């Protein structure tokens, strides 16, 4: 059986690169655009499955600047990819299986066995929202099931929605949704919330928010759009149904850092630690951008801005290497 790749795939080369970008979400592709325009000829490892990042799983995006009528998530990512390729970025649809980041030459090995080397690496693998792991969660993603109130809340004007979770993020999601929805249920598996007292008070004092304690979501109903959820009482086992038009899952997100555990320093949030507002990591010549460094905002536009920072930091780093090599050559001449 012949191997198939998405349109735009390029032949793999094994020569030395200026920069390799791992990840192809808004951070990765924006970094690629900037790096390519700086004539760094970046190689983008876009993943064989998760290429384009979380926006590939969303429907209409209304809050990305420059698209007043909105844009479909996959279309936005295709446009970013095409823009990066226009300036000379090369895209490879495979997965990184190992990294060697110490020293002046970085090595990236792919699942197909190809090994690529570069003087700089930008790590932009993003994060993955935690899921409930129940039937129809994936099928109705973008059709009433969401992991981002900021992204999708406006689609639920004058509707009834539910938020699953008990932490600060769940309280923030619920409070934000009251700007649009007429009713917001907060479903939590116990009577004890993990959210801070201030966030709890804000949610509990909002007349549009109603808490549903000691319940877990076991079913999501709806053929084309979400129409309700099936709940199970964690104390009695009783099953009930809640009629809602939207289900927002706010049980956390995990940065995709498994490749750099023990290689790059992480912070208390589990994201990659960087110096101040830069993208510089604990290893010289390695930079990080997007959700993998951001435990708070996790928006496409903030990821894109972070990708810009990483590309500029990598460019300055490579210029420093070039200047140092030229000085060494002059000294030995």
CSV table of C-alpha atoms in Angstrom, one decimal:
chain,number,residue,atom,x,y,z
A,1,UNK,CA,0.0,0.0,0.0
A,2,UNK,CA,1.4,3.4,-1.0
A,3,UNK,CA,1.9,6.0,1.8
A,4,UNK,CA,-0.5,9.0,1.5
A,5,UNK,CA,0.1,12.4,2.9
A,6,UNK,CA,-2.0,15.6,3.0
A,7,UNK,CA,-1.5,18.0,0.0
A,8,UNK,CA,1.6,20.1,0.3
A,9,UNK,CA,3.9,17.4,1.6
A,10,UNK,CA,7.5,17.8,0.5
A,11,UNK,CA,10.3,15.3,0.0
A,12,UNK,CA,12.3,14.8,3.2
A,13,UNK,CA,15.9,16.0,3.2
A,14,UNK,CA,18.5,15.0,5.7
A,15,UNK,CA,20.9,18.0,5.4
A,16,UNK,CA,21.7,20.5,8.1
A,17,UNK,CA,19.0,23.1,8.8
A,18,UNK,CA,19.1,26.5,10.3
A,19,UNK,CA,15.9,25.8,12.3
A,20,UNK,CA,13.5,22.9,12.8
A,21,UNK,CA,10.0,23.7,14.1
A,22,UNK,CA,8.1,20.9,15.8
A,23,UNK,CA,4.4,21.5,15.7
A,24,UNK,CA,2.0,23.0,13.2
A,25,UNK,CA,-0.7,24.9,15.1
A,26,UNK,CA,-0.9,28.7,15.1
A,27,UNK,CA,2.4,29.0,17.0
A,28,UNK,CA,4.3,26.6,14.7
A,29,UNK,CA,3.0,28.0,11.4
A,30,UNK,CA,3.5,31.6,12.5
A,31,UNK,CA,7.1,30.8,13.6
A,32,UNK,CA,7.5,29.1,10.2
A,33,UNK,CA,6.3,32.2,8.4
A,34,UNK,CA,8.7,34.5,10.2
A,35,UNK,CA,11.6,32.1,9.9
A,36,UNK,CA,11.0,31.6,6.2
A,37,UNK,CA,10.8,35.3,5.5
A,38,UNK,CA,14.2,35.6,7.3
A,39,UNK,CA,15.6,33.1,4.8
A,40,UNK,CA,16.1,30.5,7.5
A,41,UNK,CA,14.4,27.8,5.3
A,42,UNK,CA,12.6,26.2,8.3
A,43,UNK,CA,11.6,22.5,8.3
A,44,UNK,CA,8.2,22.1,10.0
A,45,UNK,CA,7.5,18.7,11.5
A,46,UNK,CA,3.7,18.8,11.4
A,47,UNK,CA,2.7,15.4,12.8
A,48,UNK,CA,1.1,12.6,10.9
A,49,UNK,CA,-2.2,12.9,12.8
A,50,UNK,CA,-2.4,16.2,14.8
A,51,UNK,CA,-1.2,18.5,12.0
A,52,UNK,CA,-2.8,22.0,12.3
A,53,UNK,CA,-3.4,21.6,16.0
A,54,UNK,CA,-6.7,21.9,17.9
A,55,UNK,CA,-8.2,24.3,15.4
A,56,UNK,CA,-8.5,21.5,12.9
A,57,UNK,CA,-11.2,20.1,15.2
A,58,UNK,CA,-13.2,23.3,15.5
A,59,UNK,CA,-15.8,24.8,13.2
A,60,UNK,CA,-16.2,28.6,12.9
A,61,UNK,CA,-13.6,30.9,14.5
A,62,UNK,CA,-15.0,34.4,15.0
A,63,UNK,CA,-12.3,36.0,17.2
A,64,UNK,CA,-9.2,35.7,15.0
A,65,UNK,CA,-8.3,39.2,13.7
A,66,UNK,CA,-8.6,39.8,10.0
A,67,UNK,CA,-11.7,37.6,9.4
A,68,UNK,CA,-14.7,39.8,10.2
A,69,UNK,CA,-17.1,37.2,8.9
A,70,UNK,CA,-15.4,34.4,10.7
A,71,UNK,CA,-13.3,31.5,9.3
A,72,UNK,CA,-13.5,27.7,9.7
A,73,UNK,CA,-10.7,26.4,11.9
A,74,UNK,CA,-9.3,24.0,9.3
A,75,UNK,CA,-9.4,26.7,6.6
A,76,UNK,CA,-7.4,29.1,8.9
A,77,UNK,CA,-4.7,26.5,9.4
A,78,UNK,CA,-4.5,25.7,5.7
A,79,UNK,CA,-4.0,29.4,5.0
A,80,UNK,CA,-1.3,29.6,7.6
A,81,UNK,CA,0.4,26.6,6.1
A,82,UNK,CA,0.2,28.0,2.6
A,83,UNK,CA,1.6,31.3,3.8
A,84,UNK,CA,4.6,29.5,5.4
A,85,UNK,CA,5.2,27.4,2.3
A,86,UNK,CA,5.0,30.5,0.1
A,87,UNK,CA,8.1,31.9,1.8
A,88,UNK,CA,10.0,28.7,1.7
A,89,UNK,CA,9.1,26.6,4.7
A,90,UNK,CA,9.1,22.8,4.1
A,91,UNK,CA,6.4,20.7,5.8
A,92,UNK,CA,6.8,17.1,6.8
A,93,UNK,CA,3.9,15.1,8.0
A,94,UNK,CA,5.5,12.7,10.5
A,95,UNK,CA,5.9,12.4,14.2
A,96,UNK,CA,9.0,13.1,16.3
A,97,UNK,CA,10.1,10.1,18.3
A,98,UNK,CA,13.3,11.3,19.9
A,99,UNK,CA,15.3,14.5,20.3
A,100,UNK,CA,19.0,15.3,21.0
A,101,UNK,CA,19.1,19.0,22.0
A,102,UNK,CA,22.4,19.5,23.8
A,103,UNK,CA,25.3,21.0,22.0
A,104,UNK,CA,25.5,23.3,18.9
A,105,UNK,CA,23.8,20.8,16.6
A,106,UNK,CA,20.3,19.6,17.5
A,107,UNK,CA,19.0,16.2,16.2
A,108,UNK,CA,15.4,15.3,15.5
A,109,UNK,CA,14.4,11.7,14.7
A,110,UNK,CA,11.1,10.9,13.0
A,111,UNK,CA,8.8,7.9,13.1
A,112,UNK,CA,9.9,6.9,9.6
A,113,UNK,CA,13.5,6.8,10.7
A,114,UNK,CA,14.6,10.0,9.1
A,115,UNK,CA,17.0,12.1,11.2
A,116,UNK,CA,17.2,15.9,10.7
A,117,UNK,CA,19.8,18.2,12.2
A,118,UNK,CA,19.6,22.0,12.9
A,119,UNK,CA,21.4,24.7,14.8
A,120,UNK,CA,18.1,25.8,16.4
A,121,UNK,CA,14.8,24.1,17.4
A,122,UNK,CA,11.4,25.7,18.1
A,123,UNK,CA,9.1,23.5,20.1
A,124,UNK,CA,5.4,24.3,19.5
A,125,UNK,CA,3.5,21.1,20.1
A,126,UNK,CA,0.6,22.8,21.9
A,127,UNK,CA,-1.7,21.2,24.4
A,128,UNK,CA,-4.6,18.8,24.4
A,129,UNK,CA,-7.8,19.4,26.3
A,130,UNK,CA,-8.8,16.6,28.7
A,131,UNK,CA,-11.8,14.8,27.5
A,132,UNK,CA,-14.6,13.0,29.3
A,133,UNK,CA,-14.0,9.8,27.2
A,134,UNK,CA,-17.6,9.1,26.6
A,135,UNK,CA,-19.6,8.2,23.5
A,136,UNK,CA,-20.5,11.0,21.0
A,137,UNK,CA,-18.0,13.4,22.6
A,138,UNK,CA,-15.9,13.5,19.5
A,139,UNK,CA,-18.8,13.2,17.1
A,140,UNK,CA,-20.5,16.3,18.4
A,141,UNK,CA,-17.3,18.3,18.9
A,142,UNK,CA,-18.0,21.6,17.2
A,143,UNK,CA,-21.7,20.8,17.2
A,144,UNK,CA,-22.5,21.7,20.8
A,145,UNK,CA,-19.5,20.1,22.5
A,146,UNK,CA,-16.7,22.6,23.1
A,147,UNK,CA,-13.6,23.0,25.3
A,148,UNK,CA,-13.4,26.8,24.9
A,149,UNK,CA,-16.1,29.3,25.9
A,150,UNK,CA,-14.1,32.2,24.6
A,151,UNK,CA,-14.1,30.6,21.2
A,152,UNK,CA,-17.6,29.3,21.0
A,153,UNK,CA,-19.7,31.1,23.6
A,154,UNK,CA,-21.3,33.5,21.1
A,155,UNK,CA,-23.0,30.6,19.3
A,156,UNK,CA,-25.2,30.0,22.3
A,157,UNK,CA,-27.1,33.3,22.7
A,158,UNK,CA,-30.3,32.8,24.6
A,159,UNK,CA,-29.7,29.1,25.0
A,160,UNK,CA,-29.2,26.7,27.9
A,161,UNK,CA,-25.7,25.2,28.3
A,162,UNK,CA,-23.7,23.2,30.8
A,163,UNK,CA,-20.1,23.4,32.0
A,164,UNK,CA,-18.3,20.3,33.4
A,165,UNK,CA,-15.6,20.9,36.0
A,166,UNK,CA,-15.0,22.3,39.4
A,167,UNK,CA,-11.8,24.3,39.1
A,168,UNK,CA,-11.0,28.0,38.3
A,169,UNK,CA,-11.3,27.3,34.5
A,170,UNK,CA,-14.8,25.9,34.9
A,171,UNK,CA,-15.9,28.9,36.9
A,172,UNK,CA,-14.4,31.2,34.3
A,173,UNK,CA,-16.1,29.4,31.5
A,174,UNK,CA,-19.4,29.4,33.2
A,175,UNK,CA,-19.2,33.1,34.1
A,176,UNK,CA,-18.1,34.0,30.6
A,177,UNK,CA,-21.0,32.0,29.1
A,178,UNK,CA,-23.6,34.1,31.0
A,179,UNK,CA,-22.9,36.9,28.6
A,180,UNK,CA,-24.6,34.9,25.9
A,181,UNK,CA,-26.6,32.0,27.4
A,182,UNK,CA,-29.9,32.4,29.4
A,183,UNK,CA,-28.9,29.5,31.7
A,184,UNK,CA,-25.6,27.9,32.6
A,185,UNK,CA,-25.4,24.7,34.6
A,186,UNK,CA,-22.1,23.8,36.3
A,187,UNK,CA,-21.9,20.0,36.7
A,188,UNK,CA,-19.4,18.7,39.3
A,189,UNK,CA,-18.8,15.2,40.5
A,190,UNK,CA,-18.7,16.2,44.2
A,191,UNK,CA,-19.9,18.9,46.5
A,192,UNK,CA,-16.5,20.4,46.9
A,193,UNK,CA,-15.1,22.7,44.2
A,194,UNK,CA,-11.4,23.1,43.5
A,195,UNK,CA,-11.8,26.7,42.4
A,196,UNK,CA,-10.5,29.6,44.4
A,197,UNK,CA,-13.0,31.2,46.9
A,198,UNK,CA,-13.2,34.3,44.8
A,199,UNK,CA,-14.0,32.4,41.6
A,200,UNK,CA,-16.6,30.3,43.5
A,201,UNK,CA,-18.3,33.3,44.9
A,202,UNK,CA,-18.5,35.0,41.6
A,203,UNK,CA,-20.1,32.0,40.0
A,204,UNK,CA,-22.5,31.3,42.9
A,205,UNK,CA,-23.7,34.9,43.0
A,206,UNK,CA,-24.5,34.9,39.3
A,207,UNK,CA,-28.3,34.4,38.8
A,208,UNK,CA,-27.8,32.7,35.5
A,209,UNK,CA,-25.6,29.9,37.0
A,210,UNK,CA,-27.0,26.9,38.7
A,211,UNK,CA,-24.7,24.2,40.3
A,212,UNK,CA,-25.4,20.5,39.8
A,213,UNK,CA,-23.4,18.7,42.4
A,214,UNK,CA,-22.6,15.0,42.8
A,215,UNK,CA,-23.2,14.3,39.1
A,216,UNK,CA,-21.1,13.0,36.3
A,217,UNK,CA,-21.9,13.3,32.6
A,218,UNK,CA,-22.2,9.8,31.1
A,219,UNK,CA,-24.1,10.5,27.9
A,220,UNK,CA,-24.3,13.3,25.3
A,221,UNK,CA,-27.5,13.3,23.3
A,222,UNK,CA,-28.2,14.7,19.8
A,223,UNK,CA,-28.1,13.6,16.2
A,224,UNK,CA,-26.7,16.7,14.5
A,225,UNK,CA,-26.5,19.1,17.5
A,226,UNK,CA,-26.3,18.6,21.2
A,227,UNK,CA,-29.8,18.4,22.7
A,228,UNK,CA,-29.0,17.2,26.2
A,229,UNK,CA,-26.8,15.2,28.6
A,230,UNK,CA,-27.3,12.1,30.7
A,231,UNK,CA,-26.2,12.4,34.3
A,232,UNK,CA,-25.4,9.8,36.9
A,233,UNK,CA,-25.6,10.7,40.6
A,234,UNK,CA,-22.2,9.8,42.3
A,235,UNK,CA,-24.0,9.0,45.6
A,236,UNK,CA,-27.2,7.2,44.6
A,237,UNK,CA,-26.4,6.0,41.1
A,238,UNK,CA,-29.7,7.6,39.9
A,239,UNK,CA,-29.7,8.6,36.2
A,240,UNK,CA,-31.2,11.9,35.0
A,241,UNK,CA,-31.3,13.9,31.9
A,242,UNK,CA,-30.5,17.6,31.5
A,243,UNK,CA,-31.7,19.5,28.4
A,244,UNK,CA,-29.0,21.7,27.1
A,245,UNK,CA,-27.8,23.0,23.7
A,246,UNK,CA,-24.2,23.1,24.6
A,247,UNK,CA,-21.7,21.2,26.7
A,248,UNK,CA,-18.4,22.9,27.7
A,249,UNK,CA,-15.8,20.6,29.1
A,250,UNK,CA,-13.5,22.4,31.5
A,251,UNK,CA,-11.6,19.6,33.3
A,252,UNK,CA,-8.1,20.9,32.3
A,253,UNK,CA,-5.6,20.6,29.5
A,254,UNK,CA,-2.3,18.9,29.3
A,255,UNK,CA,0.7,20.5,27.4
A,256,UNK,CA,2.3,18.1,25.0
A,257,UNK,CA,5.7,18.0,26.7
A,258,UNK,CA,6.4,14.3,26.8
A,259,UNK,CA,9.2,14.6,24.2
A,260,UNK,CA,11.2,17.0,26.4
A,261,UNK,CA,10.7,15.5,29.9
A,262,UNK,CA,14.2,15.4,31.5
A,263,UNK,CA,15.6,17.6,28.7
A,264,UNK,CA,14.0,21.0,29.1
A,265,UNK,CA,13.0,22.6,32.4
A,266,UNK,CA,9.2,22.7,33.1
A,267,UNK,CA,7.4,25.0,35.5
A,268,UNK,CA,4.9,24.2,38.2
A,269,UNK,CA,2.1,24.2,35.6
A,270,UNK,CA,3.9,21.5,33.6
A,271,UNK,CA,4.5,23.8,30.7
A,272,UNK,CA,8.0,24.5,29.3
A,273,UNK,CA,9.8,27.2,31.3
A,274,UNK,CA,11.1,30.2,29.3
A,275,UNK,CA,13.1,33.3,30.2
A,276,UNK,CA,10.7,36.2,31.0
A,277,UNK,CA,8.7,37.2,27.9
A,278,UNK,CA,11.2,35.5,25.6
A,279,UNK,CA,10.9,32.0,24.1
A,280,UNK,CA,14.3,30.9,25.3
A,281,UNK,CA,14.3,27.6,27.2
A,282,UNK,CA,16.8,26.0,29.6
A,283,UNK,CA,18.8,24.6,26.7
A,284,UNK,CA,20.7,27.1,24.4
A,285,UNK,CA,19.4,27.1,20.9
A,286,UNK,CA,16.0,25.6,21.8
A,287,UNK,CA,12.9,27.8,21.9
A,288,UNK,CA,9.3,27.1,22.8
A,289,UNK,CA,6.0,28.8,21.8
A,290,UNK,CA,2.3,28.5,22.0
A,291,UNK,CA,0.2,26.5,24.4
A,292,UNK,CA,3.2,24.5,25.4
A,293,UNK,CA,4.4,27.5,27.4
A,294,UNK,CA,1.0,29.0,28.2
A,295,UNK,CA,-1.1,27.5,31.0
A,296,UNK,CA,-3.5,30.4,31.1
A,297,UNK,CA,-4.8,31.9,27.8
A,298,UNK,CA,-4.5,29.1,25.2
A,299,UNK,CA,-5.9,31.1,22.3
A,300,UNK,CA,-5.0,30.9,18.7
A,301,UNK,CA,-4.0,34.5,18.5
A,302,UNK,CA,-1.8,34.4,21.6
A,303,UNK,CA,-0.1,31.2,20.3
A,304,UNK,CA,0.5,33.0,17.0
A,305,UNK,CA,2.1,35.9,18.8
A,306,UNK,CA,4.2,33.5,20.8
A,307,UNK,CA,5.4,31.9,17.5
A,308,UNK,CA,6.5,35.2,16.3
A,309,UNK,CA,8.6,35.7,19.4
A,310,UNK,CA,10.2,32.2,19.0
A,311,UNK,CA,11.1,32.8,15.4
A,312,UNK,CA,12.7,36.2,16.2
A,313,UNK,CA,14.6,34.7,19.1
A,314,UNK,CA,15.9,31.9,17.0
A,315,UNK,CA,16.9,34.3,14.2
A,316,UNK,CA,18.9,36.4,16.7
A,317,UNK,CA,20.5,33.3,18.2
A,318,UNK,CA,21.6,32.1,14.7
A,319,UNK,CA,23.0,35.5,13.9
A,320,UNK,CA,25.0,35.3,17.1
A,321,UNK,CA,26.4,31.9,16.0
A,322,UNK,CA,27.3,33.3,12.6
A,323,UNK,CA,29.1,36.3,14.1
A,324,UNK,CA,31.0,34.1,16.5
A,325,UNK,CA,32.1,31.8,13.7
A,326,UNK,CA,33.2,34.7,11.6
A,327,UNK,CA,35.2,36.1,14.4
A,328,UNK,CA,36.9,32.7,15.0
A,329,UNK,CA,37.7,32.4,11.3
A,330,UNK,CA,39.2,35.9,11.3
A,331,UNK,CA,41.3,35.1,14.4
A,332,UNK,CA,42.8,32.0,12.9
A,333,UNK,CA,43.4,33.4,9.4
